[in-house]
């Protein structure tokens, strides 16, 4: 790198020379005070051979003085003034240096008169290939400090030193401080301006087209891409909860509501000649849906399909069936045989998958395996079956939900080991699953019920057979490979027939049977993980609460179906508040010994729908409530 030495104007040089001479004289005189008048000179002594006189001009950078020549005999009297001082003697003639100006190493003299100009040679580690001199002229323009600070100078990139390696000319910088960026837009200043969107046209280097199918994934016209926690899959999430309940839709004159389409829109149809629209005057509709073969209606489970029609999984004649209701009241249904499971309880549970098709977990009684049936049509006329676990006697009390990753998750009882287990489906169809033991302390895991909590993780209620307690497991990840376990109620023999839902406050709500008192009880979680809770006896009218099932009604309060063992009736309890500290129990079917294996849901019309077993006639029955609280004969004036 070249270093430039700026020369002052020539008048400044002359002044500097005079000043340097004065300094030299002062440095050689020993630093005395003001000199008095010159006295008469003494007789001169013999001097040595004189050398060249020193310069009387510019004082350069002083170097060490040369050797002093021998003084004359009377040299001590050279200065007669009181405060005067004798100047230092000149150098020996042999050294070639003498006089008033002493030049050290690195200083040279030149000019017409030897010694009248001093210059400096820089032999330091400068980047230039030649030395720089203090007496050179500037042949080209140079920039002052003012030029550089004001930004008016143009400096060649190659002339700059200390440039970071990743910000060289044309290089790629690793980072640049925001305040060093000039002309940044006012709407995008330092990330704190509240900018919520950027116009697509303002994005640089964007692709010419976007791949909306996520690589090789090509979804159908009725599907969307859904991330399941590890990959993207095609699926139809269906309408959001409450879409079917929202009304604001109506049919025109001469039309009746015949159902709902897959997006929750009301479907209307004309009244055929001779058809009549029944007027029930506030009565519930009770229907015997399936009359066999064999005992129809064991281990019932009901949910609502994406078309707004209820679907029911149940056991009959030692086989698994699915019934798709023909309307929202389930006055009739289309029945499909899923699989002959063999002698024994199959403990079915049904949910609608993200593909809009029913997914049923159950126990294959013939070989005691946990199995899954993925329906290939909405009425399950055909299905694909898979074994999820076959290690021991497994699969009892299964309960299924759809996780926030769009995949099925199943809680169930491992009878061989007395453990609560969870199977997390690996695909939408659940052709395989990852199995985890959630609780193995004693004989635990019977009467399980699973739902998805407000944090997106599964919450499971179940019965601790060893201690006769109600327990809850809170999964801390999507697959439930990690979880926490709490005992909720230990007052007597409690926790059989559990059913869990998430209330409108985002907390778990659990209905269960108190076998000691023959009461229906409800526990309300006080936090999302249910590490603490409160519980109360919601209904205590005697012999109530067994075979219970709970859901959240359209009014935001829980509604529970259960069996009244004293009267052999199906009853409904509508909670008085969000915590269900109390409830009113009402008979909805007391025509015979009915109400075991009950399961409840809220239909597409916002009204409760209960399926259950008729013990006397050995049939599957359905009650469609005429109002949200399921109070019989209720009507507005």
XYZ file of C-alpha atoms in Angstrom:
637
model
C 0.000 0.000 0.000
C 1.272 3.501 -0.857
C 1.399 5.996 1.965
C 1.206 9.640 1.062
C 3.017 12.317 3.076
C 1.268 15.671 2.737
C 3.612 18.686 2.319
C 2.713 22.037 3.766
C 3.100 25.154 1.617
C 6.657 26.460 1.222
C 6.115 29.287 3.713
C 5.219 26.664 6.294
C 8.456 24.817 5.490
C 10.524 27.972 6.091
C 8.851 28.561 9.453
C 9.396 24.963 10.404
C 13.081 25.227 9.512
C 13.582 28.282 11.705
C 11.829 26.528 14.581
C 13.982 23.420 14.221
C 17.151 25.475 14.215
C 16.089 27.169 17.422
C 15.385 23.796 18.976
C 18.772 22.487 17.916
C 20.552 25.399 19.470
C 18.530 24.986 22.649
C 19.233 21.209 22.757
C 23.007 21.763 22.333
C 23.329 24.590 24.891
C 22.280 22.484 27.879
C 18.903 24.187 28.371
C 20.268 27.347 30.149
C 18.327 30.588 30.645
C 18.633 33.715 28.559
C 22.192 34.410 27.332
C 23.865 37.623 28.482
C 25.879 40.015 26.323
C 28.835 38.506 24.465
C 32.114 39.114 26.287
C 35.494 39.578 24.641
C 36.959 36.418 23.213
C 40.025 34.922 24.787
C 43.050 33.892 22.825
C 42.080 31.126 20.482
C 43.518 27.771 21.139
C 44.833 25.399 18.588
C 42.048 23.719 16.802
C 41.925 20.597 14.821
C 41.470 20.421 11.106
C 38.050 21.980 10.443
C 35.384 19.848 8.771
C 32.528 21.004 6.601
C 30.337 23.523 8.412
C 26.936 22.274 9.627
C 23.766 23.474 7.980
C 22.293 26.690 9.239
C 18.837 25.823 7.893
C 16.308 23.046 8.609
C 16.695 20.958 11.738
C 15.921 17.375 10.860
C 15.331 14.454 13.074
C 18.353 14.666 15.431
C 20.722 11.753 15.639
C 23.580 11.174 18.060
C 26.316 13.848 17.982
C 29.676 13.031 16.499
C 32.906 12.989 18.568
C 34.082 16.337 19.878
C 37.480 17.649 18.703
C 40.132 18.715 21.202
C 39.627 22.183 22.673
C 42.182 25.025 22.578
C 44.162 26.025 25.624
C 41.965 28.965 26.502
C 38.734 27.567 25.202
C 37.103 27.836 28.641
C 37.055 31.637 28.266
C 35.229 31.522 24.951
C 32.086 33.059 26.463
C 32.541 35.988 28.729
C 28.928 36.714 29.543
C 27.650 35.729 32.953
C 25.066 33.253 31.726
C 26.548 32.536 28.375
C 27.476 29.047 27.357
C 29.912 27.663 24.886
C 28.421 25.831 21.998
C 29.454 22.270 21.374
C 32.543 21.858 19.321
C 32.255 20.605 15.788
C 33.041 17.047 14.794
C 36.415 15.896 13.814
C 37.290 16.729 10.275
C 37.889 13.077 9.584
C 34.219 12.338 10.257
C 33.083 14.921 7.750
C 30.377 16.303 10.003
C 30.539 19.494 11.953
C 28.711 22.715 12.524
C 25.418 23.687 14.213
C 23.131 21.015 12.608
C 23.649 17.417 13.557
C 22.213 14.822 11.181
C 21.561 11.290 12.362
C 21.183 8.048 10.421
C 18.472 8.116 7.793
C 18.965 11.839 7.014
C 20.689 13.002 3.856
C 21.495 16.413 2.526
C 21.440 17.760 -0.938
C 21.281 21.020 -2.807
C 23.618 23.527 -4.335
C 25.051 24.211 -0.938
C 25.793 21.015 0.915
C 23.665 20.834 4.036
C 20.983 23.407 3.225
C 18.209 20.827 2.532
C 17.336 17.858 4.726
C 15.136 14.972 3.580
C 14.020 11.697 5.137
C 14.229 8.234 3.575
C 11.616 5.772 4.911
C 13.035 2.274 4.945
C 10.196 0.796 7.018
C 7.838 -2.078 5.981
C 5.705 -0.008 3.612
C 3.836 -1.753 0.813
C 5.438 0.386 -1.909
C 8.335 -0.928 -3.951
C 10.205 2.406 -3.617
C 10.951 4.634 -0.666
C 8.886 7.711 0.033
C 10.554 11.022 0.557
C 9.434 13.999 2.580
C 10.380 16.394 -0.169
C 8.396 14.825 -2.988
C 5.681 16.568 -4.965
C 2.116 15.188 -5.378
C 1.654 14.475 -9.068
C -1.998 13.325 -8.640
C -5.047 14.336 -6.640
C -5.396 13.115 -3.094
C -8.342 13.213 -0.621
C -8.470 15.155 2.566
C -10.177 13.858 5.750
C -13.127 16.123 4.938
C -13.505 14.578 1.485
C -13.591 11.082 2.905
C -15.951 11.815 5.820
C -18.445 13.709 3.629
C -18.638 10.869 1.141
C -17.631 13.019 -1.858
C -14.507 10.980 -2.584
C -14.416 7.989 -4.914
C -11.944 5.471 -3.571
C -10.915 2.412 -5.563
C -11.950 -0.853 -3.865
C -8.363 -2.115 -4.174
C -7.133 0.885 -2.169
C -9.121 -0.094 0.923
C -7.522 -2.144 3.652
C -9.165 -4.188 6.402
C -12.055 -5.314 4.136
C -13.667 -8.552 5.503
C -12.941 -11.596 3.427
C -16.620 -12.344 2.821
C -17.339 -8.764 1.696
C -14.655 -8.440 -0.903
C -15.393 -6.951 -4.291
C -18.301 -9.058 -5.545
C -18.060 -11.448 -2.560
C -20.931 -12.840 -0.478
C -21.230 -11.314 2.965
C -22.084 -13.522 5.895
C -23.917 -10.681 7.612
C -24.326 -6.923 7.396
C -25.465 -4.733 10.271
C -28.942 -3.368 9.518
C -27.949 0.229 10.322
C -25.181 0.038 7.680
C -27.703 -0.636 4.895
C -28.592 2.576 3.068
C -31.927 3.329 1.377
C -33.793 0.546 3.192
C -37.608 0.889 2.826
C -39.484 2.627 5.626
C -42.021 -0.202 5.850
C -39.374 -2.822 6.505
C -37.169 -1.131 9.069
C -35.375 -3.343 11.550
C -38.240 -5.862 11.912
C -40.235 -3.767 14.391
C -42.544 -1.859 12.099
C -45.557 -4.183 12.306
C -45.259 -5.324 8.694
C -47.525 -8.379 8.351
C -47.216 -9.226 4.671
C -45.029 -8.661 1.651
C -46.480 -8.274 -1.818
C -45.712 -11.211 -4.082
C -44.478 -8.826 -6.775
C -41.895 -7.420 -4.328
C -40.243 -10.794 -3.687
C -37.016 -11.179 -5.650
C -35.856 -14.408 -7.312
C -39.185 -16.160 -6.722
C -39.847 -19.349 -8.740
C -41.828 -18.997 -11.909
C -44.430 -21.440 -10.532
C -45.137 -23.108 -7.228
C -45.423 -26.835 -6.732
C -48.697 -27.041 -4.823
C -48.619 -30.855 -4.744
C -45.630 -30.951 -2.318
C -43.192 -32.842 -4.473
C -44.537 -36.180 -5.649
C -47.713 -35.922 -3.531
C -50.740 -35.456 -5.792
C -54.028 -35.002 -3.943
C -57.526 -35.449 -5.293
C -59.918 -32.588 -5.946
C -61.650 -33.136 -2.601
C -58.393 -33.540 -0.620
C -55.794 -31.256 0.873
C -52.212 -31.876 1.975
C -52.004 -32.577 5.723
C -48.787 -32.863 7.755
C -49.000 -35.916 10.052
C -45.964 -35.079 12.176
C -43.386 -36.803 9.999
C -44.554 -36.401 6.389
C -47.293 -34.914 4.217
C -50.310 -36.989 3.268
C -53.477 -36.351 1.297
C -56.646 -36.118 3.300
C -59.935 -34.333 3.734
C -60.146 -32.693 7.173
C -63.890 -32.380 6.818
C -65.913 -29.549 8.256
C -64.835 -27.901 11.467
C -66.740 -28.685 14.668
C -69.941 -26.659 14.743
C -70.280 -26.235 10.982
C -73.216 -28.624 10.876
C -74.790 -26.992 13.898
C -74.767 -23.545 12.359
C -78.162 -22.889 10.887
C -78.866 -19.799 8.836
C -79.590 -22.251 6.018
C -83.132 -23.096 5.012
C -85.052 -24.759 2.215
C -87.551 -22.921 0.068
C -91.314 -23.486 -0.097
C -92.246 -27.058 -0.979
C -88.785 -28.371 -0.086
C -87.573 -30.372 2.895
C -84.090 -30.797 4.348
C -82.761 -34.189 3.256
C -79.238 -34.010 4.670
C -75.899 -32.237 4.471
C -73.110 -32.383 1.932
C -69.424 -32.906 2.773
C -68.885 -29.202 3.511
C -71.881 -28.809 5.813
C -74.279 -27.217 3.329
C -77.928 -28.115 3.748
C -79.331 -30.366 1.021
C -82.960 -29.800 0.050
C -85.391 -32.077 -1.770
C -88.926 -31.749 -3.040
C -91.763 -33.493 -1.170
C -92.890 -36.433 -3.254
C -96.594 -36.957 -3.869
C -98.174 -38.693 -0.866
C -95.220 -37.984 1.479
C -95.925 -36.384 4.810
C -93.613 -34.494 7.109
C -94.206 -35.898 10.628
C -94.951 -33.443 13.423
C -93.665 -34.963 16.672
C -94.765 -32.172 19.059
C -91.499 -32.239 21.026
C -91.197 -35.994 21.396
C -87.965 -37.939 21.079
C -87.711 -40.420 18.248
C -86.909 -43.925 19.504
C -85.974 -46.444 16.806
C -85.122 -50.115 16.865
C -82.360 -49.927 14.297
C -80.996 -53.488 14.059
C -82.820 -56.663 15.106
C -80.118 -59.252 14.637
C -78.803 -61.707 13.859
C -77.990 -62.644 17.434
C -77.551 -60.054 20.190
C -77.231 -56.806 18.224
C -75.806 -53.701 19.820
C -72.980 -54.809 22.118
C -69.958 -52.466 22.505
C -71.569 -49.655 20.551
C -69.681 -46.575 19.323
C -71.230 -43.712 17.346
C -69.882 -40.674 15.493
C -71.013 -38.405 12.639
C -69.654 -38.746 9.109
C -68.552 -35.893 6.883
C -71.876 -36.201 5.058
C -73.728 -35.401 8.291
C -75.021 -38.945 8.724
C -74.316 -40.892 11.927
C -72.253 -44.101 11.687
C -72.362 -46.816 14.361
C -69.879 -49.615 15.026
C -71.273 -52.504 17.065
C -71.063 -56.208 17.806
C -73.708 -58.694 16.698
C -73.574 -62.439 16.179
C -69.890 -62.525 17.245
C -69.010 -60.152 14.395
C -68.149 -56.487 13.847
C -70.691 -54.413 11.889
C -71.009 -50.794 10.808
C -74.385 -49.110 10.297
C -74.612 -45.865 8.339
C -77.802 -43.989 9.196
C -79.982 -42.957 6.282
C -80.846 -39.577 7.860
C -79.815 -37.389 10.787
C -82.412 -38.959 13.113
C -81.174 -42.478 12.248
C -84.711 -43.763 11.643
C -83.103 -46.400 9.381
C -79.617 -47.486 8.369
C -77.501 -49.369 5.841
C -75.593 -52.195 7.575
C -72.246 -53.694 6.475
C -70.423 -56.708 7.923
C -66.804 -55.828 8.691
C -65.389 -59.072 10.111
C -66.397 -62.199 12.023
C -64.337 -61.726 15.196
C -65.157 -64.941 17.098
C -66.557 -65.605 20.549
C -65.809 -62.819 23.032
C -66.151 -59.073 23.475
C -64.734 -56.979 20.656
C -64.818 -53.491 22.324
C -65.287 -51.431 19.131
C -64.643 -47.696 18.782
C -65.261 -45.644 15.608
C -64.026 -42.248 14.405
C -63.912 -40.471 11.036
C -60.383 -40.229 9.627
C -58.862 -37.271 7.812
C -59.770 -38.976 4.534
C -63.474 -38.780 5.471
C -63.767 -42.548 5.957
C -64.622 -44.451 9.142
C -61.742 -45.930 11.141
C -62.665 -48.658 13.675
C -60.461 -50.078 16.436
C -61.515 -53.418 17.945
C -60.370 -56.673 19.497
C -60.319 -59.812 17.397
C -61.700 -62.338 19.891
C -60.508 -65.409 17.973
C -56.812 -64.579 18.509
C -56.951 -61.742 21.116
C -55.281 -59.145 18.839
C -55.742 -55.392 18.597
C -57.023 -54.718 15.080
C -58.071 -51.778 12.927
C -60.556 -51.590 10.055
C -60.162 -48.761 7.558
C -63.370 -48.349 5.571
C -62.889 -47.813 1.861
C -66.367 -46.318 1.416
C -68.425 -44.093 3.722
C -70.828 -46.948 4.489
C -67.902 -49.385 4.935
C -69.189 -51.796 2.301
C -65.521 -52.704 1.857
C -62.631 -52.218 4.250
C -58.956 -53.024 4.844
C -58.054 -54.733 8.130
C -54.702 -54.725 9.912
C -53.298 -56.228 13.134
C -51.699 -53.487 15.252
C -50.539 -55.686 18.156
C -50.644 -59.435 18.719
C -48.293 -59.873 21.703
C -50.549 -61.548 24.283
C -54.213 -60.872 25.030
C -54.581 -57.257 23.895
C -57.174 -54.835 22.488
C -59.878 -54.740 25.173
C -61.645 -51.463 25.972
C -60.252 -49.755 22.873
C -60.999 -46.065 22.287
C -59.915 -44.136 19.183
C -59.396 -40.447 18.351
C -57.721 -38.482 15.542
C -54.631 -36.578 16.675
C -53.555 -33.126 15.560
C -51.164 -34.850 13.144
C -54.184 -36.288 11.287
C -53.446 -39.855 12.396
C -55.451 -42.223 14.560
C -54.427 -42.851 18.175
C -55.901 -45.724 20.227
C -55.891 -46.438 23.955
C -56.530 -50.037 25.072
C -55.975 -52.668 27.768
C -53.268 -55.328 27.675
C -54.830 -58.110 29.760
C -51.731 -60.345 29.659
C -49.574 -57.736 31.428
C -52.281 -55.648 33.071
C -51.081 -52.466 31.316
C -52.561 -49.371 29.702
C -51.219 -49.085 26.155
C -51.443 -46.655 23.242
C -51.107 -47.427 19.510
C -50.287 -44.427 17.282
C -51.111 -45.027 13.615
C -48.284 -44.541 11.123
C -50.585 -43.808 8.164
C -54.072 -42.419 7.540
C -55.402 -45.927 6.953
C -53.516 -47.152 10.070
C -51.961 -50.093 8.251
C -49.389 -50.139 11.070
C -48.849 -48.404 14.392
C -46.223 -47.602 17.041
C -47.174 -49.195 20.390
C -46.282 -47.670 23.775
C -46.945 -48.849 27.333
C -48.314 -45.795 29.155
C -48.983 -47.210 32.647
C -47.778 -50.553 34.065
C -48.182 -49.900 37.802
C -50.454 -52.734 38.928
C -53.446 -53.924 36.904
C -54.388 -50.760 34.995
C -55.988 -49.768 31.693
C -59.541 -51.122 31.719
C -62.469 -48.921 30.642
C -60.232 -46.509 28.698
C -61.491 -43.415 26.907
C -59.319 -41.094 24.814
C -59.678 -37.551 23.507
C -57.336 -34.810 22.235
C -56.602 -32.054 24.750
C -56.299 -28.320 24.226
C -52.510 -28.684 23.890
C -52.938 -31.070 20.940
C -51.912 -34.175 22.914
C -54.008 -37.146 23.941
C -55.735 -37.311 27.337
C -56.817 -40.773 28.551
C -59.115 -41.754 31.420
C -59.055 -45.367 32.705
C -59.664 -47.703 35.647
C -56.967 -48.854 38.080
C -58.160 -52.375 38.951
C -55.478 -52.888 41.638
C -56.586 -49.864 43.679
C -60.152 -49.430 42.354
C -59.270 -45.818 41.376
C -59.939 -43.452 38.482
C -56.703 -42.429 36.725
C -55.745 -40.080 33.902
C -52.737 -40.207 31.562
C -51.623 -37.037 29.754
C -49.470 -37.615 26.681
C -46.672 -35.095 26.225
C -46.061 -35.759 22.520
C -48.107 -36.772 19.481
C -47.309 -40.483 19.651
C -47.724 -40.678 23.443
C -44.261 -42.221 23.802
C -43.950 -39.909 26.831
C -46.701 -39.137 29.351
C -47.650 -38.280 32.925
C -50.082 -40.271 35.088
C -52.358 -39.019 37.889
C -54.870 -40.651 40.250
C -58.054 -38.557 40.035
C -60.464 -40.259 42.440
C -59.724 -42.964 45.025
C -62.822 -42.690 47.241
C -64.225 -46.224 47.060
C -64.496 -48.383 43.944
C -64.524 -45.680 41.280
C -63.448 -45.316 37.645
C -65.356 -47.986 35.722
C -67.014 -47.102 32.390
C -65.037 -43.863 31.941
C -65.834 -41.400 29.170
C -63.749 -38.264 28.535
C -64.336 -35.065 26.542
C -62.887 -31.550 26.423
C -65.206 -28.878 27.833
C -65.686 -25.392 26.467
C -63.134 -24.192 29.047
C -60.469 -26.322 27.343
C -60.202 -28.705 30.310
C -60.880 -32.419 30.467
C -64.252 -33.614 31.760
C -64.681 -37.280 32.761
C -67.858 -39.209 33.559
C -67.475 -42.522 35.405
C -69.293 -45.044 37.592
C -68.984 -45.130 41.384
C -69.600 -48.849 42.070
C -69.511 -48.304 45.839
C -72.382 -45.795 45.898
C -74.046 -46.766 42.570
C -73.763 -43.144 41.447
C -72.810 -41.300 38.282
C -69.757 -39.123 39.000
C -67.981 -36.433 37.006
C -64.387 -35.181 37.391
C -63.295 -31.788 36.037
C -59.599 -31.223 35.321
C -58.311 -27.901 36.645
C -55.458 -27.716 34.131
C -54.695 -29.038 30.660
C -52.585 -31.987 31.843
C -55.204 -32.892 34.488
C -52.526 -33.076 37.183
C -55.223 -31.780 39.526
C -59.009 -31.959 39.383
C -62.296 -31.691 41.230
C -65.032 -34.325 41.235
C -68.666 -34.539 42.239
C -71.570 -36.979 42.251
C -73.621 -35.589 39.387
C -76.548 -38.031 39.716
C -77.299 -40.015 42.905
C -80.821 -41.330 42.316
C -79.692 -44.912 42.946
C -78.304 -47.567 40.603
C -77.178 -45.006 37.975
C -74.014 -44.295 36.029
C -72.974 -47.679 34.610
C -72.363 -47.945 30.825
C -72.054 -44.147 30.609
C -70.965 -42.069 27.617
C -70.387 -38.296 27.533
C -70.238 -35.539 24.934
C -70.443 -31.718 24.973
C -73.858 -30.386 23.955
C -74.660 -27.448 21.694
C -75.129 -25.284 24.809
C -71.525 -25.953 25.919
C -72.495 -28.212 28.836
C -71.904 -31.930 29.047
C -74.699 -34.395 28.359
C -74.292 -38.004 29.531
C -76.124 -41.205 28.603
C -76.056 -44.073 31.119
C -77.838 -47.182 32.380
C -80.263 -47.094 35.323
C -79.790 -50.598 36.746
C -82.553 -50.198 39.347
C -85.227 -49.462 36.721
C -83.666 -51.056 33.639
C -83.874 -47.774 31.713
C -81.755 -45.576 29.483
C -81.271 -42.174 31.095
C -79.777 -38.842 30.079
C -78.081 -36.371 32.461
C -77.748 -32.747 31.342
C -75.101 -30.913 33.390
C -76.145 -27.716 35.151
C -72.779 -25.991 34.592
C -69.463 -26.331 32.785
C -67.902 -28.310 35.638
C -70.999 -30.554 35.913
C -71.174 -30.157 39.672
C -74.772 -31.336 39.348
C -77.043 -32.707 36.643
C -80.649 -33.643 36.040
C -81.276 -37.277 35.143
C -84.183 -38.036 32.803
C -85.524 -41.337 31.434
C -85.536 -41.389 27.650
C -86.404 -45.062 27.158
C -87.929 -47.214 29.913
C -90.012 -49.585 27.769
C -87.967 -52.629 28.787
C -84.560 -53.463 30.216
C -82.564 -51.092 28.003
C -79.560 -48.794 28.191
C -76.424 -50.947 28.436
C -73.531 -50.361 25.994
C -74.702 -46.757 25.438
C -72.801 -44.287 23.253
C -73.710 -40.639 22.622
C -72.810 -37.979 20.054
C -74.180 -34.657 18.803
C -75.787 -34.988 15.382
C -75.450 -32.715 12.396
C -78.647 -30.981 13.531
C -77.103 -30.116 16.899
C -79.239 -32.614 18.804
C -78.038 -35.561 20.941
C -78.156 -39.043 19.416
C -77.786 -42.146 21.636
C -77.285 -45.753 20.569
C -77.691 -48.602 23.088
C -78.611 -52.259 23.611
C -82.089 -53.575 24.367
C -81.454 -56.534 26.682
C -84.970 -57.988 26.417
C -85.368 -57.926 22.639
C -81.584 -58.242 22.019
C -81.666 -55.388 19.545
C -79.699 -52.219 18.737
C -81.757 -49.103 19.441
C -81.369 -45.361 18.772
C -82.822 -42.270 20.467
C -82.799 -38.962 18.596
C -83.487 -36.152 21.078
C -85.961 -33.470 20.104
C -84.011 -30.678 21.848
C -80.461 -29.910 22.991
C -81.109 -30.924 26.613
C -82.961 -34.103 25.608
C -85.960 -33.180 27.782
C -89.043 -35.074 26.507
C -92.050 -33.136 25.230
C -90.302 -29.784 25.685
C -91.550 -27.025 23.408
C -91.571 -23.257 23.218
C -94.867 -21.423 23.551
